[in-house]
Amino acid sequence: MRNKITIAIDGPAGSGKSSVSKIVAKRLGLLYIDTGAMYRALTLKAMKKGINLEEETALVELANNTKIELIHQKEGTVVLLDGQDVTDGIRETNVTNNVFYLARTEEVRECMKKLQRKIAEKGDVVMEGRDITTVILPDADYKFYLDASFEERVKRRRKELEQNGKQVAGSGLSKDIKIRDEKDFTRKIAPLRKAKYAIVIDSTGMSLEEEAATVISYIK
Ligand code: CDP
Ligand code: CDP
């Protein structure tokens, strides 16, 4: 029997983390864990409850009293927030643009760390996010930092939104991604960084299939 493996993947928005992770998980028979979905789910709940997102204590209390589950089905991962399916709701632009409030709060991250490490404990996982290679699973068997030029990442996101029938206003998307990148790279707690010994893959000009094949080529 082969040993169980843990793969950690980080990178900025549109670098291909979730699509690549899904392919890697499927090909290698691993569990795919989208940690961004967890921060998104908390944000959706905070917004629905009308919580002041500037108020850290309220955010921490919310995180400590929320159940987030990722249910794996044939068609993909279903995200349950306190038992409710929020798979689509967490992708709305107003959620995306407000995730930074939860993501910058230290105790919220501690709470997510416990949940994520517990899931990864059993092994045979591909976990992706912003701090997986640096904070959550620094001893993962394989660590990848996926990247692509800013222009390419915006182009990918635009195409994705259009394919999903969503309206994409002129320069709004590019501005939103720039702001989110900046917040993810510069926050005090667990900023996005290239981890020591992480394999860096610049996928600019690569198709999704090529990017996934590059990642898989490193995994023995
Ligand atoms: O899919 P996309 O790259 O646009 O974003 P995501 O992975 O769903 O993550 C949404 C936001 O959650 C990020 O911009 C981060 O601010 C935050 N996040 C985080 O702080 N730490 C993680 N491990 C994952 C996401
Ligand atoms: O998770 P992350 O934000 O890093 O990126 P993603 O959601 O996996 O990818 C964003 C979009 O870019 C998706 O529609 C992917 O299919 C597409 N993509 C691509 O066209 N070429 C790649 N090499 C990687 C992703």
PDB file of N, CA, C and O in Angstrom, residues 5-44:
ATOM      1  N   ILE A   5      -0.567  10.916   0.931  1.00  0.00           N
ATOM      2  CA  ILE A   5       0.140  12.153   0.623  1.00  0.00           C
ATOM      3  C   ILE A   5      -0.703  13.394   0.909  1.00  0.00           C
ATOM      4  O   ILE A   5      -1.928  13.367   0.889  1.00  0.00           O
ATOM      5  N   THR A   6       0.031  14.475   1.180  1.00  0.00           N
ATOM      6  CA  THR A   6      -0.598  15.771   1.435  1.00  0.00           C
ATOM      7  C   THR A   6       0.009  16.781   0.471  1.00  0.00           C
ATOM      8  O   THR A   6       1.233  16.928   0.410  1.00  0.00           O
ATOM      9  N   ILE A   7      -0.851  17.450  -0.280  1.00  0.00           N
ATOM     10  CA  ILE A   7      -0.380  18.445  -1.239  1.00  0.00           C
ATOM     11  C   ILE A   7      -0.965  19.810  -0.860  1.00  0.00           C
ATOM     12  O   ILE A   7      -2.186  19.929  -0.651  1.00  0.00           O
ATOM     13  N   ALA A   8      -0.097  20.797  -0.734  1.00  0.00           N
ATOM     14  CA  ALA A   8      -0.533  22.145  -0.361  1.00  0.00           C
ATOM     15  C   ALA A   8      -0.277  23.085  -1.536  1.00  0.00           C
ATOM     16  O   ALA A   8       0.790  23.046  -2.151  1.00  0.00           O
ATOM     17  N   ILE A   9      -1.291  23.914  -1.848  1.00  0.00           N
ATOM     18  CA  ILE A   9      -1.173  24.818  -2.999  1.00  0.00           C
ATOM     19  C   ILE A   9      -1.620  26.231  -2.613  1.00  0.00           C
ATOM     20  O   ILE A   9      -2.696  26.407  -2.047  1.00  0.00           O
ATOM     21  N   ASP A  10      -0.785  27.212  -2.913  1.00  0.00           N
ATOM     22  CA  ASP A  10      -1.150  28.609  -2.696  1.00  0.00           C
ATOM     23  C   ASP A  10      -0.931  29.393  -3.980  1.00  0.00           C
ATOM     24  O   ASP A  10      -0.248  28.919  -4.903  1.00  0.00           O
ATOM     25  N   GLY A  11      -1.450  30.610  -3.988  1.00  0.00           N
ATOM     26  CA  GLY A  11      -1.240  31.486  -5.139  1.00  0.00           C
ATOM     27  C   GLY A  11      -2.329  32.541  -5.168  1.00  0.00           C
ATOM     28  O   GLY A  11      -3.332  32.425  -4.453  1.00  0.00           O
ATOM     29  N   PRO A  12      -2.127  33.579  -5.978  1.00  0.00           N
ATOM     30  CA  PRO A  12      -3.132  34.651  -6.038  1.00  0.00           C
ATOM     31  C   PRO A  12      -4.376  34.254  -6.831  1.00  0.00           C
ATOM     32  O   PRO A  12      -4.382  33.201  -7.488  1.00  0.00           O
ATOM     33  N   ALA A  13      -5.395  35.093  -6.788  1.00  0.00           N
ATOM     34  CA  ALA A  13      -6.654  34.829  -7.490  1.00  0.00           C
ATOM     35  C   ALA A  13      -6.409  34.632  -8.984  1.00  0.00           C
ATOM     36  O   ALA A  13      -5.660  35.391  -9.608  1.00  0.00           O
ATOM     37  N   GLY A  14      -6.993  33.589  -9.547  1.00  0.00           N
ATOM     38  CA  GLY A  14      -6.886  33.345 -10.982  1.00  0.00           C
ATOM     39  C   GLY A  14      -5.614  32.624 -11.409  1.00  0.00           C
ATOM     40  O   GLY A  14      -5.367  32.434 -12.598  1.00  0.00           O
ATOM     41  N   SER A  15      -4.830  32.189 -10.441  1.00  0.00           N
ATOM     42  CA  SER A  15      -3.585  31.482 -10.798  1.00  0.00           C
ATOM     43  C   SER A  15      -3.863  30.027 -11.169  1.00  0.00           C
ATOM     44  O   SER A  15      -2.978  29.327 -11.656  1.00  0.00           O
ATOM     45  N   GLY A  16      -5.081  29.573 -10.907  1.00  0.00           N
ATOM     46  CA  GLY A  16      -5.468  28.214 -11.293  1.00  0.00           C
ATOM     47  C   GLY A  16      -5.544  27.231 -10.136  1.00  0.00           C
ATOM     48  O   GLY A  16      -5.749  26.036 -10.353  1.00  0.00           O
ATOM     49  N   LYS A  17      -5.439  27.736  -8.898  1.00  0.00           N
ATOM     50  CA  LYS A  17      -5.415  26.838  -7.731  1.00  0.00           C
ATOM     51  C   LYS A  17      -6.569  25.849  -7.678  1.00  0.00           C
ATOM     52  O   LYS A  17      -6.359  24.647  -7.559  1.00  0.00           O
ATOM     53  N   SER A  18      -7.799  26.382  -7.765  1.00  0.00           N
ATOM     54  CA  SER A  18      -8.917  25.452  -7.556  1.00  0.00           C
ATOM     55  C   SER A  18      -9.082  24.507  -8.739  1.00  0.00           C
ATOM     56  O   SER A  18      -9.285  23.308  -8.529  1.00  0.00           O
ATOM     57  N   SER A  19      -8.950  25.017  -9.956  1.00  0.00           N
ATOM     58  CA  SER A  19      -9.122  24.121 -11.118  1.00  0.00           C
ATOM     59  C   SER A  19      -8.031  23.059 -11.152  1.00  0.00           C
ATOM     60  O   SER A  19      -8.305  21.884 -11.409  1.00  0.00           O
ATOM     61  N   VAL A  20      -6.792  23.473 -10.900  1.00  0.00           N
ATOM     62  CA  VAL A  20      -5.682  22.521 -10.913  1.00  0.00           C
ATOM     63  C   VAL A  20      -5.855  21.505  -9.779  1.00  0.00           C
ATOM     64  O   VAL A  20      -5.698  20.300  -9.981  1.00  0.00           O
ATOM     65  N   SER A  21      -6.221  21.999  -8.589  1.00  0.00           N
ATOM     66  CA  SER A  21      -6.383  21.097  -7.435  1.00  0.00           C
ATOM     67  C   SER A  21      -7.439  20.039  -7.707  1.00  0.00           C
ATOM     68  O   SER A  21      -7.285  18.876  -7.337  1.00  0.00           O
ATOM     69  N   LYS A  22      -8.517  20.465  -8.369  1.00  0.00           N
ATOM     70  CA  LYS A  22      -9.596  19.508  -8.675  1.00  0.00           C
ATOM     71  C   LYS A  22      -9.077  18.409  -9.592  1.00  0.00           C
ATOM     72  O   LYS A  22      -9.368  17.232  -9.395  1.00  0.00           O
ATOM     73  N   ILE A  23      -8.297  18.808 -10.601  1.00  0.00           N
ATOM     74  CA  ILE A  23      -7.772  17.813 -11.555  1.00  0.00           C
ATOM     75  C   ILE A  23      -6.787  16.873 -10.847  1.00  0.00           C
ATOM     76  O   ILE A  23      -6.853  15.650 -10.991  1.00  0.00           O
ATOM     77  N   VAL A  24      -5.892  17.464 -10.056  1.00  0.00           N
ATOM     78  CA  VAL A  24      -4.896  16.658  -9.340  1.00  0.00           C
ATOM     79  C   VAL A  24      -5.594  15.673  -8.408  1.00  0.00           C
ATOM     80  O   VAL A  24      -5.258  14.485  -8.358  1.00  0.00           O
ATOM     81  N   ALA A  25      -6.599  16.157  -7.691  1.00  0.00           N
ATOM     82  CA  ALA A  25      -7.326  15.298  -6.744  1.00  0.00           C
ATOM     83  C   ALA A  25      -7.994  14.137  -7.479  1.00  0.00           C
ATOM     84  O   ALA A  25      -7.929  12.992  -7.041  1.00  0.00           O
ATOM     85  N   LYS A  26      -8.606  14.457  -8.601  1.00  0.00           N
ATOM     86  CA  LYS A  26      -9.321  13.429  -9.362  1.00  0.00           C
ATOM     87  C   LYS A  26      -8.339  12.387  -9.904  1.00  0.00           C
ATOM     88  O   LYS A  26      -8.546  11.186  -9.752  1.00  0.00           O
ATOM     89  N   ARG A  27      -7.249  12.868 -10.505  1.00  0.00           N
ATOM     90  CA  ARG A  27      -6.301  11.923 -11.121  1.00  0.00           C
ATOM     91  C   ARG A  27      -5.599  11.050 -10.078  1.00  0.00           C
ATOM     92  O   ARG A  27      -5.302   9.893 -10.333  1.00  0.00           O
ATOM     93  N   LEU A  28      -5.309  11.634  -8.912  1.00  0.00           N
ATOM     94  CA  LEU A  28      -4.527  10.884  -7.925  1.00  0.00           C
ATOM     95  C   LEU A  28      -5.402  10.275  -6.825  1.00  0.00           C
ATOM     96  O   LEU A  28      -4.895   9.671  -5.883  1.00  0.00           O
ATOM     97  N   GLY A  29      -6.699  10.481  -6.926  1.00  0.00           N
ATOM     98  CA  GLY A  29      -7.612   9.903  -5.938  1.00  0.00           C
ATOM     99  C   GLY A  29      -7.484  10.549  -4.563  1.00  0.00           C
ATOM    100  O   GLY A  29      -7.495   9.867  -3.531  1.00  0.00           O
ATOM    101  N   LEU A  30      -7.370  11.881  -4.539  1.00  0.00           N
ATOM    102  CA  LEU A  30      -7.213  12.590  -3.267  1.00  0.00           C
ATOM    103  C   LEU A  30      -8.461  13.440  -2.996  1.00  0.00           C
ATOM    104  O   LEU A  30      -9.271  13.680  -3.888  1.00  0.00           O
ATOM    105  N   LEU A  31      -8.550  13.910  -1.772  1.00  0.00           N
ATOM    106  CA  LEU A  31      -9.663  14.765  -1.387  1.00  0.00           C
ATOM    107  C   LEU A  31      -9.278  16.217  -1.689  1.00  0.00           C
ATOM    108  O   LEU A  31      -8.190  16.654  -1.307  1.00  0.00           O
ATOM    109  N   TYR A  32     -10.186  16.946  -2.331  1.00  0.00           N
ATOM    110  CA  TYR A  32      -9.895  18.354  -2.655  1.00  0.00           C
ATOM    111  C   TYR A  32     -10.513  19.282  -1.606  1.00  0.00           C
ATOM    112  O   TYR A  32     -11.714  19.222  -1.355  1.00  0.00           O
ATOM    113  N   ILE A  33      -9.695  20.138  -1.020  1.00  0.00           N
ATOM    114  CA  ILE A  33     -10.206  21.068  -0.010  1.00  0.00           C
ATOM    115  C   ILE A  33      -9.939  22.524  -0.406  1.00  0.00           C
ATOM    116  O   ILE A  33      -8.787  22.963  -0.512  1.00  0.00           O
ATOM    117  N   ASP A  34     -11.041  23.255  -0.597  1.00  0.00           N
ATOM    118  CA  ASP A  34     -10.991  24.664  -1.003  1.00  0.00           C
ATOM    119  C   ASP A  34     -11.138  25.522   0.261  1.00  0.00           C
ATOM    120  O   ASP A  34     -12.246  25.701   0.765  1.00  0.00           O
ATOM    121  N   THR A  35     -10.033  26.044   0.764  1.00  0.00           N
ATOM    122  CA  THR A  35     -10.130  26.796   2.033  1.00  0.00           C
ATOM    123  C   THR A  35     -10.715  28.191   1.827  1.00  0.00           C
ATOM    124  O   THR A  35     -11.268  28.775   2.747  1.00  0.00           O
ATOM    125  N   GLY A  36     -10.584  28.719   0.599  1.00  0.00           N
ATOM    126  CA  GLY A  36     -11.193  30.020   0.311  1.00  0.00           C
ATOM    127  C   GLY A  36     -12.697  29.958   0.528  1.00  0.00           C
ATOM    128  O   GLY A  36     -13.317  30.919   0.994  1.00  0.00           O
ATOM    129  N   ALA A  37     -13.284  28.803   0.214  1.00  0.00           N
ATOM    130  CA  ALA A  37     -14.736  28.631   0.372  1.00  0.00           C
ATOM    131  C   ALA A  37     -15.141  28.810   1.837  1.00  0.00           C
ATOM    132  O   ALA A  37     -16.249  29.271   2.136  1.00  0.00           O
ATOM    133  N   MET A  38     -14.237  28.448   2.750  1.00  0.00           N
ATOM    134  CA  MET A  38     -14.546  28.568   4.182  1.00  0.00           C
ATOM    135  C   MET A  38     -14.621  30.048   4.597  1.00  0.00           C
ATOM    136  O   MET A  38     -15.541  30.471   5.287  1.00  0.00           O
ATOM    137  N   TYR A  39     -13.631  30.827   4.150  1.00  0.00           N
ATOM    138  CA  TYR A  39     -13.648  32.269   4.456  1.00  0.00           C
ATOM    139  C   TYR A  39     -14.835  32.943   3.776  1.00  0.00           C
ATOM    140  O   TYR A  39     -15.443  33.861   4.316  1.00  0.00           O
ATOM    141  N   ARG A  40     -15.147  32.469   2.580  1.00  0.00           N
ATOM    142  CA  ARG A  40     -16.295  33.026   1.856  1.00  0.00           C
ATOM    143  C   ARG A  40     -17.593  32.729   2.601  1.00  0.00           C
ATOM    144  O   ARG A  40     -18.473  33.596   2.727  1.00  0.00           O
ATOM    145  N   ALA A  41     -17.722  31.504   3.099  1.00  0.00           N
ATOM    146  CA  ALA A  41     -18.951  31.116   3.799  1.00  0.00           C
ATOM    147  C   ALA A  41     -19.139  31.962   5.063  1.00  0.00           C
ATOM    148  O   ALA A  41     -20.239  32.454   5.344  1.00  0.00           O
ATOM    149  N   LEU A  42     -18.069  32.161   5.812  1.00  0.00           N
ATOM    150  CA  LEU A  42     -18.157  32.995   7.024  1.00  0.00           C
ATOM    151  C   LEU A  42     -18.574  34.418   6.659  1.00  0.00           C
ATOM    152  O   LEU A  42     -19.379  35.050   7.350  1.00  0.00           O
ATOM    153  N   THR A  43     -18.001  34.918   5.562  1.00  0.00           N
ATOM    154  CA  THR A  43     -18.316  36.286   5.127  1.00  0.00           C
ATOM    155  C   THR A  43     -19.785  36.407   4.753  1.00  0.00           C
ATOM    156  O   THR A  43     -20.467  37.371   5.146  1.00  0.00           O
ATOM    157  N   LEU A  44     -20.286  35.410   4.026  1.00  0.00           N
ATOM    158  CA  LEU A  44     -21.699  35.429   3.626  1.00  0.00           C
ATOM    159  C   LEU A  44     -22.591  35.466   4.865  1.00  0.00           C
ATOM    160  O   LEU A  44     -23.548  36.240   4.941  1.00  0.00           O
TER     161      LEU A  44
END
